[in-house]
Short mmCIF file of C-alpha atoms and ligand atoms in Angstrom, two decimals:
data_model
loop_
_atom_site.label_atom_id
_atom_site.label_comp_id
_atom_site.label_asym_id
_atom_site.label_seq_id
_atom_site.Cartn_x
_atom_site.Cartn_y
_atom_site.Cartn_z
CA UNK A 4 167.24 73.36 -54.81
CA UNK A 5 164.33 72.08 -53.05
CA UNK A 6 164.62 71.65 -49.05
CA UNK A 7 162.46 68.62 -49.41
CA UNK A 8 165.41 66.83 -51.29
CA UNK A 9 166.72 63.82 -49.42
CA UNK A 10 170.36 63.80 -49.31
CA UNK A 11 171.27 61.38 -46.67
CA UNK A 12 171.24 57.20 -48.37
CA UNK A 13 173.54 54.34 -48.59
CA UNK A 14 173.05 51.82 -50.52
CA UNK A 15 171.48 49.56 -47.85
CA UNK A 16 168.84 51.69 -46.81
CA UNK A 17 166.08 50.05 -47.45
CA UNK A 18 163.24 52.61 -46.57
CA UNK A 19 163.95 52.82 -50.66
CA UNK A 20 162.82 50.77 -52.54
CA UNK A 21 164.03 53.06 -56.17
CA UNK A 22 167.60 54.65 -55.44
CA UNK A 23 170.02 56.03 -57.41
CA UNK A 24 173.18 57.95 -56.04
CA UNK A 25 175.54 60.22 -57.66
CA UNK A 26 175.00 58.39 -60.77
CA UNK A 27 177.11 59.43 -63.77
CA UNK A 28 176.09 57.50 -66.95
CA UNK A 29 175.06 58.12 -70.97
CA UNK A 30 175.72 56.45 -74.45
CA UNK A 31 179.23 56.04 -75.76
CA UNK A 32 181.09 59.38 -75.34
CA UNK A 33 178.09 61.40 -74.44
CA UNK A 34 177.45 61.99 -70.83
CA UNK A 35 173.58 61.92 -69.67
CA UNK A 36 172.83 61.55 -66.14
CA UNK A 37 175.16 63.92 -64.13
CA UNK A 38 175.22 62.97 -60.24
CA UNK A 39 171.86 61.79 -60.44
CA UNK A 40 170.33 61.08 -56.82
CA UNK A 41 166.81 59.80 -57.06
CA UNK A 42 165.25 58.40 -53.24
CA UNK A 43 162.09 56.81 -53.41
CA UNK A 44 160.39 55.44 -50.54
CA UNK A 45 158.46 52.14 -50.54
CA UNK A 46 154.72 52.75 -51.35
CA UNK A 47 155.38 56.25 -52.45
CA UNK A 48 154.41 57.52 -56.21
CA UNK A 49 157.41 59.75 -57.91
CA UNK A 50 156.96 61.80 -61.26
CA UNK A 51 159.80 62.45 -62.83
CA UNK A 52 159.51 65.54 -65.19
CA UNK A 53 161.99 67.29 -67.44
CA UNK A 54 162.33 68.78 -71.08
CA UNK A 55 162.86 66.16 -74.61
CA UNK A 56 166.01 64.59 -73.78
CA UNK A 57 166.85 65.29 -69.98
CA UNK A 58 167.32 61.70 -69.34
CA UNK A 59 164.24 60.55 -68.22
CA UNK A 60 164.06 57.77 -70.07
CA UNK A 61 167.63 56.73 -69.30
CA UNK A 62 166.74 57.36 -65.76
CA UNK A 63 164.46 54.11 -66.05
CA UNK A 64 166.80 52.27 -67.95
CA UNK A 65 169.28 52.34 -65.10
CA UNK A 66 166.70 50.78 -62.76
CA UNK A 67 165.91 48.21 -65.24
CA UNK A 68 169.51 47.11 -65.43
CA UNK A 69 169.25 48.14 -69.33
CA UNK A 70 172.05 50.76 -68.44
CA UNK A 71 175.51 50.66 -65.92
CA UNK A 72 176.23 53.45 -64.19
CA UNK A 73 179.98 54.74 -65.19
CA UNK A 74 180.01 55.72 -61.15
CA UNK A 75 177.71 56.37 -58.59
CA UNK A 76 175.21 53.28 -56.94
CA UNK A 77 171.92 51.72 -58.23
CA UNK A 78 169.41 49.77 -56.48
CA UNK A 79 165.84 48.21 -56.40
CA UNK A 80 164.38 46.82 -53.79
CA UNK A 81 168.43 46.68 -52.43
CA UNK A 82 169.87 44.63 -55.43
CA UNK A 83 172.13 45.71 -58.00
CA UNK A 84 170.08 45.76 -61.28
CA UNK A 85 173.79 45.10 -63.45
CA UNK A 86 174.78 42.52 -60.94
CA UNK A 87 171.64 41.10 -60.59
CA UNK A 88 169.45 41.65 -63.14
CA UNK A 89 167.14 38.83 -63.03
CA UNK A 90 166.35 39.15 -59.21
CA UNK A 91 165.97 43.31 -60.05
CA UNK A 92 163.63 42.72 -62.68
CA UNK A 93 161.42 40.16 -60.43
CA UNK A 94 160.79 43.10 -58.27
CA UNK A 95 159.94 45.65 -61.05
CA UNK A 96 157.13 45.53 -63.55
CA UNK A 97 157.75 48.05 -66.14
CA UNK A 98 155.11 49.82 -68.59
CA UNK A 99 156.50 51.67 -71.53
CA UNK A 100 154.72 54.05 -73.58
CA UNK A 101 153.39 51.72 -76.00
CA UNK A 102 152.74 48.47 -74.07
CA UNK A 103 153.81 45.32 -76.30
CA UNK A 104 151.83 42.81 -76.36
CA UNK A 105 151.10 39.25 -78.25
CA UNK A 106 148.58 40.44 -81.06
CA UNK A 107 147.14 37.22 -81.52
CA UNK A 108 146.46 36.17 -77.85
CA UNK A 109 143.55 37.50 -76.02
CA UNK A 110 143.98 39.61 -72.49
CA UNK A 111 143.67 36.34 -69.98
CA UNK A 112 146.09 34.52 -72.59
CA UNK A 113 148.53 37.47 -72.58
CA UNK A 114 148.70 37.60 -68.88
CA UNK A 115 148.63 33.85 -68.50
CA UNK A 116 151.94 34.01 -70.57
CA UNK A 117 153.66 36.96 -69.54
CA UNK A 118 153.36 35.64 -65.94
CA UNK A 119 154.21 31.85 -67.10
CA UNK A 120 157.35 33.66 -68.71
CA UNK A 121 157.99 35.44 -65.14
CA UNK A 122 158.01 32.06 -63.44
CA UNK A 123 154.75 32.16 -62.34
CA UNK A 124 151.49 29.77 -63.17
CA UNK A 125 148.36 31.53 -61.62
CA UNK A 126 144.84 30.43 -61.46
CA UNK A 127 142.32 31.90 -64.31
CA UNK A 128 140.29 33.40 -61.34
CA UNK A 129 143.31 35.31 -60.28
CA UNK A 130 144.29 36.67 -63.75
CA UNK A 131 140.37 37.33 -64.28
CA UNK A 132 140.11 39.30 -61.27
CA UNK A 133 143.46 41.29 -61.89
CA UNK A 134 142.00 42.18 -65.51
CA UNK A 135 138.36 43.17 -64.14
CA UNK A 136 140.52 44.99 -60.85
CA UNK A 137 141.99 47.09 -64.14
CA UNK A 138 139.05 48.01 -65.73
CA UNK A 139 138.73 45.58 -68.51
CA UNK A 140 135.20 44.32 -68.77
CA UNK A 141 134.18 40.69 -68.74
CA UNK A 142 133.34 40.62 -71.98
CA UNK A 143 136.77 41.73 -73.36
CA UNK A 144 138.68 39.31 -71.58
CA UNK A 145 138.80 36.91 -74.29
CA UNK A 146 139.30 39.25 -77.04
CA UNK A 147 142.61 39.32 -79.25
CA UNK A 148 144.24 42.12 -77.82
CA UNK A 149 145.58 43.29 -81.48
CA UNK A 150 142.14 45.35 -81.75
CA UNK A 151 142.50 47.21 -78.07
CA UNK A 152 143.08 50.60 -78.05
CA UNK A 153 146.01 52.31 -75.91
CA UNK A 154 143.93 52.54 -72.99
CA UNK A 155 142.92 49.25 -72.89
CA UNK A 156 146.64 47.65 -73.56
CA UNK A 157 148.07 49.32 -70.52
CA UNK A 158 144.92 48.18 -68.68
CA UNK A 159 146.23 44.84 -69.51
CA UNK A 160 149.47 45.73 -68.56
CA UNK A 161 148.12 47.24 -65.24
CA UNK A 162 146.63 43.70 -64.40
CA UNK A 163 150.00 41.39 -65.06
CA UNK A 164 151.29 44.00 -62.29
CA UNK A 165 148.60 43.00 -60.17
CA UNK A 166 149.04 39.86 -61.09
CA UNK A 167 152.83 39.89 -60.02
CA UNK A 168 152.32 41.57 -56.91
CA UNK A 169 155.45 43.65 -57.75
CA UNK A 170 157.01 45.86 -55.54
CA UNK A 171 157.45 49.02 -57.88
CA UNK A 172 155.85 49.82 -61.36
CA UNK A 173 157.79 52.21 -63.75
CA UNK A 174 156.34 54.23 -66.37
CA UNK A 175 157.18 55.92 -69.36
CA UNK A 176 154.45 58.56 -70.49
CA UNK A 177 152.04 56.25 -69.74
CA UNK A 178 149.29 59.25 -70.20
CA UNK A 179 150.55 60.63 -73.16
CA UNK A 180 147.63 59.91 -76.42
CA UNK A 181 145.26 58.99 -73.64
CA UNK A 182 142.28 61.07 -73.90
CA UNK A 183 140.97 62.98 -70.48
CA UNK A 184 138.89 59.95 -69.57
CA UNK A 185 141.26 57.14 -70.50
CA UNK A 186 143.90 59.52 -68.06
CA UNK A 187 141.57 59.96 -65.34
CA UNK A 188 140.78 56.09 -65.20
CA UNK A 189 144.56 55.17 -66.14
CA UNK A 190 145.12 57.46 -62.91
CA UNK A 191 142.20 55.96 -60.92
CA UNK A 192 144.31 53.04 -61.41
CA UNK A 193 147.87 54.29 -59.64
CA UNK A 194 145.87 55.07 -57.21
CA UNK A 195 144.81 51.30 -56.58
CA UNK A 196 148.18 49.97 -56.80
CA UNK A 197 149.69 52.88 -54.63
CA UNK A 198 146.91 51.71 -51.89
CA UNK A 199 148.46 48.27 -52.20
CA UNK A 200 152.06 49.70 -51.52
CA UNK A 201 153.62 49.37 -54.95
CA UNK A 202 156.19 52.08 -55.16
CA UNK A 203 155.49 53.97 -58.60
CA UNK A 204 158.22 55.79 -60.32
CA UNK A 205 156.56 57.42 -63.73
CA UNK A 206 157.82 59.77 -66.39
CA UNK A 207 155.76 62.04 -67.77
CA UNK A 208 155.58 65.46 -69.97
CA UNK A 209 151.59 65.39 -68.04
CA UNK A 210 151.93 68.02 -64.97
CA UNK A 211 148.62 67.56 -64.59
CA UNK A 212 148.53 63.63 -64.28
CA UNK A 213 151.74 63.96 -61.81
CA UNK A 214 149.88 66.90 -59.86
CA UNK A 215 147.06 63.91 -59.52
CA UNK A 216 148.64 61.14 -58.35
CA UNK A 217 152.17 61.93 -57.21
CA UNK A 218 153.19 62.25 -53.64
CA UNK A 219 156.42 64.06 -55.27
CA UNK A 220 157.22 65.31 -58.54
CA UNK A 221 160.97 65.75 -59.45
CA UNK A 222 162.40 67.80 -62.31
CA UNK A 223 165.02 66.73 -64.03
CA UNK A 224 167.06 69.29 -66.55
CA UNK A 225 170.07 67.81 -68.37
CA UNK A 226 170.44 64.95 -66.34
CA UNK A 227 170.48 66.59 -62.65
CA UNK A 228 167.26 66.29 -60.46
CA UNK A 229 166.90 70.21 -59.81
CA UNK A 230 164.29 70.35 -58.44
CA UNK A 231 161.64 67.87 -56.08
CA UNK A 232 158.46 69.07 -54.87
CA UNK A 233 156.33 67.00 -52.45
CA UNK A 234 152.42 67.40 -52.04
CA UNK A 235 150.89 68.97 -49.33
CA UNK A 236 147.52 69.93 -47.77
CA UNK A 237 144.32 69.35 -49.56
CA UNK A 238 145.37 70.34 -53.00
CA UNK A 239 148.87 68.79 -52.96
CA UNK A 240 150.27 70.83 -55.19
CA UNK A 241 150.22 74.36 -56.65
CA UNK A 242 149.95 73.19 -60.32
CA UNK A 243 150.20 76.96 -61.83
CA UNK A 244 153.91 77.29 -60.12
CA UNK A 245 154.87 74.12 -60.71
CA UNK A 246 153.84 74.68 -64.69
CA UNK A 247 155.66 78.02 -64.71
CA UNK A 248 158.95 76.37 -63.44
CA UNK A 249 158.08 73.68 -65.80
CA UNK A 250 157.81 75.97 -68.83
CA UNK A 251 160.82 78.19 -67.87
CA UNK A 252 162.65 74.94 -67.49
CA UNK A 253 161.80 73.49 -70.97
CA UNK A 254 162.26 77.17 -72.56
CA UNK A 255 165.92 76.89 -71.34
CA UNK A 256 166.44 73.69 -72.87
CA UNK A 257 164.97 74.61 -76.33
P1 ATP B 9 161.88 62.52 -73.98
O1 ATP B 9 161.00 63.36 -73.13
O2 ATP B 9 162.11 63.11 -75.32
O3 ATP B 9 161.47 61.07 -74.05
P2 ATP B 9 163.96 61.85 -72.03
O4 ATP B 9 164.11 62.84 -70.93
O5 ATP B 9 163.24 60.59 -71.72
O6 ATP B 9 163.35 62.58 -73.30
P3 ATP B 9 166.17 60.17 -72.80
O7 ATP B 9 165.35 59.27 -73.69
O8 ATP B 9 166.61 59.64 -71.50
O9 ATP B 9 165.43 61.56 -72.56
O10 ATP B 9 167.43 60.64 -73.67
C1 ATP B 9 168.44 61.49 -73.14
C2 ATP B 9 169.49 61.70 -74.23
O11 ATP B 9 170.12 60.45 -74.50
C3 ATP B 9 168.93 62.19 -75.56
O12 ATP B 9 169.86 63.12 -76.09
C4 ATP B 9 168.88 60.94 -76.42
O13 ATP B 9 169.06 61.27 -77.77
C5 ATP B 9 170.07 60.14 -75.88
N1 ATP B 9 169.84 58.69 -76.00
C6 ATP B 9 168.80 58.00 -75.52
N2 ATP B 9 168.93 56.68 -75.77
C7 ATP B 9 170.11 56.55 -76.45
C8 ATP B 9 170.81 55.43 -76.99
N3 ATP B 9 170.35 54.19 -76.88
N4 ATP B 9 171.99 55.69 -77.62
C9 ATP B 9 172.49 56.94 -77.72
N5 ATP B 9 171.86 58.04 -77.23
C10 ATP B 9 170.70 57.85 -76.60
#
């Protein structure tokens, strides 16, 4: 266990902003997350890495209020996503892998919407400059989304959390079918929300993405975080070590 784990929390600290402690939870019988402690501070970025099926996914579920915890404490932003879902969710936007979308709108109607939805009505020039601030060029603003590729969608996607000014973003392998430039600029884009303080929790199989933009990477193996690395120095992390552990990690689970 890493000596850069943070063990001491209650559930009204609110230096974080993403916290989980000694959560037990899963589906039905089956048990998933086993004393699960996840810390993240406001305005930091988290990866979350871990073998098919270590409960990554169910990790983000519990901060989304889509899952209780059996025992153990969840919060966001302080507030009980099961108690309080609504008032959770305000203060979360949420990107999965394949960002859904209205097919027929284009990108300024889809975020027009999906903010009217949210409870908020925002001027044109603020959803135009949230698009262009996420890469989208003018000239696709008005375009029916239902021809964008998978860069492009979480680009939208990227720009209704702009939009929202939300405290914390969470991802679910946002990278993954990217190609190396769609990654780099999908990553150039963390990095402008990170500036602006949003707290970024993201799963990913991408050690190489995480190495990029993470200020700590966590691995998770059968629902216990066994591991948390945080970056350091000029090249943050030591990506060959951390892919050794990675691999010796998923080899255990296969
Ligand atoms: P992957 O990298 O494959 O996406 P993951 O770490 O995100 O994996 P989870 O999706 O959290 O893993 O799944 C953890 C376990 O829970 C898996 O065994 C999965 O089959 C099971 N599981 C996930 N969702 C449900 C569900 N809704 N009902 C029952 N079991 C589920």
């Amino acid at each position: 266990m890493s000596t850069q784990r943070n063990t001491a929390t209650t559930v009204e600290d609110h230096r974080y902003v993403l916290d989980a402690s000694a959560v037990i939870t899963g589906y039905g019988s089956k048990t998933i997350l086993q004393q699960l402690d996840l810390h993240i501070r406001a305005g930091e970025t988290y990866a979350l890495l871990g073998a098919n099926g270590a409960g990554k996914s169910t990790t983000l579920s519990l901060f989304l209020g889509f899952l209780a915890p059996r025992s153990g404490s969840v919060r966001v932003h302080g507030i009980d996503p099961i108690a309080q879902p609504a008032e959770a969710r305000r203060h979360i936007a949420y990107i999965p892998e394949n960002v859904a979308l209205y097919e027929h709108l284009s990108a300024r109607e889809n975020v027009a919407y999906l903010l009217d939805l949210a409870g908020q009505k925002e001027r044109q020039s603020v959803i135009d400059n949230a698009l262009m601030a996420a890469g989208l060029d003018a000239a696709a603003l008005d375009r029916r989304v239902g021809g964008f590729s998978k860069g492009m969608r979480q680009k939208v996607a990227i720009a209704l959390a702009l939009a929202r000014q939300v405290p914390a973003l969470l991802l679910d392998e946002p990278t993954s079918g990217l190609d190396p430039q769609a990654t780099t600029e999908f990553n150039r884009l963390l990095g402008l929300l990170s500036e602006q303080g949003v707290t970024i929790l993201m799963v990913t199989h991408d050690l190489l993405s995480a190495a990029d933009v993470a200020d700590r990477i966590g691995f998770l193996d059968a629902g216990r975080l066994v591991e948390e690395v945080a970056a350091t120095g000029e090249d943050r992390f030591d990506v060959r070590a951390l892919h050794r552990r990675y691999a010796r990690q998923a080899e255990r689970t296969a």
